[in-house]
Rosetta silent file (secondary structure, phi, psi, omega in degrees, C-alpha in Angstrom):
SEQUENCE: XXXXXXXXXXXXXXXXXXXXXXXXXXXXXXXXXXXXXXXXXXXXXXXXXXXXXXXXXXXXXXXXXXXXXXXXXXXXXXXXXXXXXXXXXXXXXXXXXXXXXXXXXXXXXXXXXXXXXXXXXXXXXXXXXXXXXXXXXXXXXXXXXXXXXX
SCORE:     score description
SCORE:     0.000 S_00000001
   1 L     0.000  129.526 -178.326  -91.096  127.031   75.687 S_00000001
   2 L   -74.416  133.614  177.446  -94.183  125.696   73.978 S_00000001
   3 L   -70.062  -18.709 -178.717  -97.339  125.533   76.087 S_00000001
   4 L   -85.519  -15.153  177.328  -98.305  122.426   74.163 S_00000001
   5 L   -65.578  151.350  180.000  -95.171  120.534   75.178 S_00000001
   6 E  -138.311  148.658  173.815  -95.730  118.130   78.004 S_00000001
   7 E   -93.791  132.471 -179.535  -93.688  116.339   80.639 S_00000001
   8 E  -105.438  139.988  175.947  -94.584  112.653   80.884 S_00000001
   9 E  -137.220  155.895  178.257  -94.469  110.662   84.051 S_00000001
  10 E  -105.478  131.614  179.473  -95.447  107.149   84.958 S_00000001
  11 E  -133.956  108.485  179.961  -97.770  106.639   87.885 S_00000001
  12 L    53.996   41.313  176.095  -98.704  103.085   88.770 S_00000001
  13 L    84.295   -6.031  179.300  -98.200  101.978   85.172 S_00000001
  14 E  -102.177  131.326  175.984 -100.321  104.788   83.677 S_00000001
  15 E   -86.697  129.406  179.880  -98.679  107.446   81.557 S_00000001
  16 E  -126.261  145.335  178.339  -99.975  110.902   82.368 S_00000001
  17 E  -106.595  139.767  176.117  -99.073  114.193   80.734 S_00000001
  18 E  -124.200  127.619  178.946  -98.513  117.417   82.590 S_00000001
  19 E   -58.910  132.694 -179.614  -98.198  120.666   80.624 S_00000001
  20 H   -59.086  -40.645 -179.352  -94.636  121.920   80.825 S_00000001
  21 H   -56.875  -45.029  179.752  -95.855  125.473   81.308 S_00000001
  22 H   -64.525  -43.276  179.028  -97.792  124.504   84.456 S_00000001
  23 H   -61.773  -48.445 -178.971  -94.887  122.513   85.884 S_00000001
  24 H   -67.913  -33.424  178.126  -92.399  125.318   85.242 S_00000001
  25 H   -60.160  -44.951  178.422  -94.840  127.931   86.554 S_00000001
  26 H   -72.010  -48.262 -173.439  -94.940  126.201   89.924 S_00000001
  27 H   -65.829  -49.222 -170.682  -91.292  125.107   89.944 S_00000001
  28 H   -99.561  -17.217 -178.414  -89.550  128.251   88.718 S_00000001
  29 H  -111.634  -63.386 -173.176  -91.966  131.064   89.576 S_00000001
  30 H   -61.120  -50.987 -178.757  -94.319  130.247   92.426 S_00000001
  31 H   -58.291  -41.919 -179.102  -91.886  128.359   94.667 S_00000001
  32 H   -70.693  -33.668  174.983  -89.244  131.061   94.342 S_00000001
  33 H   -65.863  -42.794 -178.857  -91.810  133.796   95.013 S_00000001
  34 H   -70.047  -40.373 -173.404  -93.037  131.978   98.129 S_00000001
  35 H   -91.841  -16.458  177.877  -89.615  130.977   99.443 S_00000001
  36 H    63.341 -145.070 -175.484  -87.681  134.112   98.459 S_00000001
  37 H   -68.876  -16.250  178.982  -83.921  134.173   98.754 S_00000001
  38 H   -85.840    1.770 -175.143  -83.985  131.047  100.915 S_00000001
  39 H   -51.828  -50.388 -178.099  -85.471  128.958   98.081 S_00000001
  40 H   -58.916  -43.711 -179.314  -82.327  126.943   97.235 S_00000001
  41 H   -66.729  -42.617  179.787  -81.667  125.956  100.851 S_00000001
  42 H   -65.399  -41.711  179.459  -85.316  125.113  101.547 S_00000001
  43 H   -64.612  -35.620  177.163  -85.573  123.084   98.334 S_00000001
  44 H   -61.006  -48.781 -179.517  -82.426  121.128   99.274 S_00000001
  45 H   -69.865  -31.159  174.697  -83.935  120.144  102.631 S_00000001
  46 H   -64.610  -38.479  176.546  -87.297  119.477  100.966 S_00000001
  47 H   -62.853  -41.203  177.569  -85.498  117.051   98.643 S_00000001
  48 H   -63.998  -40.523  179.838  -83.998  115.264  101.640 S_00000001
  49 H   -64.482  -42.365  176.705  -87.443  115.063  103.242 S_00000001
  50 H   -60.499  -39.946  179.649  -88.947  113.592  100.080 S_00000001
  51 H   -63.554  -34.572  177.807  -86.178  110.993  100.001 S_00000001
  52 H   -66.836  -30.280  178.275  -87.062  109.961  103.555 S_00000001
  53 H   -79.675  -24.267 -178.145  -90.634  109.339  102.398 S_00000001
  54 L  -129.215   66.622 -179.615  -89.459  107.375   99.355 S_00000001
  55 L   -66.655  137.307 -176.685  -86.314  105.454  100.363 S_00000001
  56 L  -123.428  144.982 -170.841  -84.734  103.667   97.412 S_00000001
  57 L   -88.973  -10.654 -176.557  -82.350  100.713   97.479 S_00000001
  58 L  -155.656  166.540  176.591  -80.036  101.402   94.541 S_00000001
  59 H   -62.088  -35.094  178.390  -78.773  103.983   92.070 S_00000001
  60 H   -63.462  -38.972  178.320  -80.970  102.349   89.432 S_00000001
  61 H   -68.657  -34.750  176.521  -84.034  102.924   91.608 S_00000001
  62 H   -64.212  -46.046  179.570  -83.047  106.576   92.078 S_00000001
  63 H   -61.067  -39.508  178.230  -82.756  107.000   88.293 S_00000001
  64 H   -65.501  -42.023  177.326  -86.151  105.330   87.846 S_00000001
  65 H   -59.031  -44.755 -179.835  -87.697  107.642   90.460 S_00000001
  66 H   -59.386  -42.509  177.316  -86.293  110.657   88.586 S_00000001
  67 H   -61.482  -48.939 -177.567  -87.880  109.409   85.372 S_00000001
  68 H   -64.862  -32.880  179.891  -91.232  108.796   87.054 S_00000001
  69 H   -82.140   -8.274 -177.492  -91.188  112.202   88.779 S_00000001
  70 L    76.368   21.461 -178.486  -90.348  113.977   85.517 S_00000001
  71 L   -86.117  -11.734  177.590  -87.079  115.238   87.001 S_00000001
  72 L   121.357 -175.716  179.714  -84.927  114.044   84.111 S_00000001
  73 E   -94.654  121.893 -177.233  -82.438  111.356   83.200 S_00000001
  74 E  -112.349  128.926  178.773  -79.961  110.602   85.967 S_00000001
  75 E  -139.574  150.054  177.603  -76.757  108.705   85.305 S_00000001
  76 E   -83.942  129.795  178.530  -73.567  107.975   87.225 S_00000001
  77 E  -102.450  -33.732 -178.198  -70.483  109.482   85.620 S_00000001
  78 E  -162.802  146.317  176.888  -67.826  108.595   88.183 S_00000001
  79 E  -142.157  133.101  174.078  -67.575  107.077   91.651 S_00000001
  80 L  -121.707 -174.282 -177.218  -64.696  106.979   94.110 S_00000001
  81 L   -69.669  -19.784 -177.337  -64.510  105.808   97.713 S_00000001
  82 L  -122.921    3.668  178.337  -65.678  109.222   99.030 S_00000001
  83 E  -161.575  161.413  176.592  -67.837  110.712   96.287 S_00000001
  84 E  -136.190  136.544  176.949  -70.065  110.063   93.337 S_00000001
  85 E  -109.646  127.858  179.997  -70.621  112.286   90.312 S_00000001
  86 E  -121.444  158.962  176.517  -73.974  112.113   88.567 S_00000001
  87 E  -124.522  133.114  179.906  -75.378  113.846   85.523 S_00000001
  88 E  -115.204  128.014 -178.107  -78.951  115.048   85.225 S_00000001
  89 E  -148.318  154.361  171.645  -80.346  115.850   81.795 S_00000001
  90 L  -179.284  167.702  177.027  -83.578  116.275   79.849 S_00000001
  91 H   -66.201  -32.730  177.514  -85.034  118.673   77.336 S_00000001
  92 H   -64.851  -41.244  179.431  -86.825  120.468   80.205 S_00000001
  93 H   -66.001  -43.630  178.561  -83.545  120.940   82.058 S_00000001
  94 H   -60.169  -43.959  177.749  -81.817  122.226   78.932 S_00000001
  95 H   -63.677  -42.588 -179.920  -84.667  124.716   78.376 S_00000001
  96 H   -61.176  -43.617  179.784  -84.604  125.779   82.041 S_00000001
  97 H   -65.107  -38.027 -178.435  -80.853  126.422   81.874 S_00000001
  98 H   -71.844  -38.098 -172.002  -81.214  128.365   78.645 S_00000001
  99 H   -97.893   -9.007 -174.484  -84.160  130.504   79.726 S_00000001
 100 L  -136.397  112.190 -178.133  -83.448  131.094   83.427 S_00000001
 101 L   -68.496  -21.247 -175.094  -80.149  132.489   84.698 S_00000001
 102 L  -118.022   26.260  179.069  -80.907  131.571   88.322 S_00000001
 103 L   -69.829  144.777  178.396  -82.446  128.109   88.054 S_00000001
 104 L  -127.409  160.303  179.227  -81.397  125.671   90.744 S_00000001
 105 L  -128.394   39.678 -178.362  -81.575  121.929   91.141 S_00000001
 106 H   -72.049  -30.588  175.764  -81.312  121.830   94.908 S_00000001
 107 H   -59.177  -48.850  179.725  -84.480  119.749   95.295 S_00000001
 108 H   -65.820  -40.619  179.916  -82.867  117.008   93.222 S_00000001
 109 H   -62.814  -44.670  178.409  -79.485  117.421   94.958 S_00000001
 110 H   -63.570  -41.126  178.906  -81.049  117.058   98.405 S_00000001
 111 H   -60.788  -46.825 -179.573  -83.044  114.029   97.295 S_00000001
 112 H   -64.613  -44.486 -179.777  -79.919  112.332   95.925 S_00000001
 113 H   -56.038  -45.897 -178.400  -77.839  113.187   99.009 S_00000001
 114 H   -67.943  -38.965  178.739  -80.393  111.568  101.304 S_00000001
 115 H   -63.764  -43.828  178.839  -80.746  108.479   99.117 S_00000001
 116 H   -66.163  -36.381  176.601  -76.969  107.945   98.997 S_00000001
 117 H   -59.296  -45.247  176.696  -76.878  108.522  102.763 S_00000001
 118 H   -61.204  -46.091 -173.261  -79.393  105.679  103.209 S_00000001
 119 H   -70.793  -35.727 -176.594  -77.547  103.383  100.838 S_00000001
 120 H  -101.224   -8.534  179.961  -74.034  103.952  102.181 S_00000001
 121 L    58.222   40.950  174.655  -74.982  104.574  105.832 S_00000001
 122 E  -137.884  159.269  177.100  -72.874  107.751  106.001 S_00000001
 123 E   -75.809  130.650 -176.131  -73.755  111.438  106.151 S_00000001
 124 E  -122.780  154.500  172.943  -73.754  112.904  102.628 S_00000001
 125 E  -136.320  138.424 -178.066  -73.843  116.333  101.078 S_00000001
 126 E  -115.720  145.887  179.678  -74.624  117.079   97.438 S_00000001
 127 E  -128.675  133.634  177.721  -73.495  119.987   95.270 S_00000001
 128 E   -97.006  145.016  178.432  -74.983  120.976   91.928 S_00000001
 129 E  -133.826   89.997  179.967  -72.858  122.223   89.051 S_00000001
 130 E   -64.202  136.680  174.959  -75.033  123.518   86.198 S_00000001
 131 E  -111.274   82.005 -172.283  -73.435  123.162   82.774 S_00000001
 132 L   -55.876  -39.431 -176.846  -75.409  125.897   81.024 S_00000001
 133 L   -65.967  -36.227 -179.221  -73.774  125.357   77.619 S_00000001
 134 L   -93.394  -12.702 -178.759  -74.666  121.664   77.503 S_00000001
 135 L    70.987   26.109  179.661  -77.962  122.056   79.363 S_00000001
 136 E  -122.376  157.368 -179.310  -76.964  119.347   81.832 S_00000001
 137 E  -117.619  126.078  173.363  -76.498  119.389   85.596 S_00000001
 138 E   -95.859  131.946  177.042  -73.609  117.666   87.331 S_00000001
 139 E  -120.882  123.473  178.750  -74.347  116.676   90.920 S_00000001
 140 E  -107.830  125.669  177.042  -71.478  115.675   93.186 S_00000001
 141 E  -109.843  127.000 -179.593  -72.268  113.791   96.387 S_00000001
 142 E  -119.931  151.213  177.372  -69.502  113.650   98.999 S_00000001
 143 E  -153.282  165.069  175.072  -69.181  111.734  102.246 S_00000001
 144 E  -125.710  122.209 -177.273  -66.644  110.732  104.870 S_00000001
 145 E   -57.500  -22.126  178.657  -66.755  107.109  106.034 S_00000001
 146 E   -74.756  -15.916 -179.512  -65.955  108.362  109.562 S_00000001
 147 E   -99.760   72.282  178.982  -69.291  110.225  109.596 S_00000001
 148 E   -66.892  140.448  178.915  -71.711  107.329  109.979 S_00000001
 149 L   -74.017  155.064 -176.712  -75.362  108.336  109.820 S_00000001
 150 L   -92.557    0.000    0.000  -77.433  107.990  112.953 S_00000001
């Protein structure tokens, strides 16, 4: 991964660059060192907590948030009455999948689960399915209409 590459994000209409190396250093090294083996579970709940601070009204707003946060391109692939399948992709994600055998996207999965929970007013759970060969992440969010959120 080139140290000169940068992740771009939009913040209040201003484009700012963040070195990819710095972002990945925190994301893939520091957080996992600090959180240890519990990192995926903690990151999932951290994603849900972030979603509570930034509630979004539609799937389009979630995709826009992902772009602005530098988390990648999020798109809906399929939706049924009890689940939605999304795809997360970017060059950073493809590089992460290629260079790190144990990378997780639980922060993003938790964030999406909580957003869908707000939007559908049901309890949701999200599961990530890395597609290492394509460098894309499939995230499946499931819910049961009988489990209304409180």
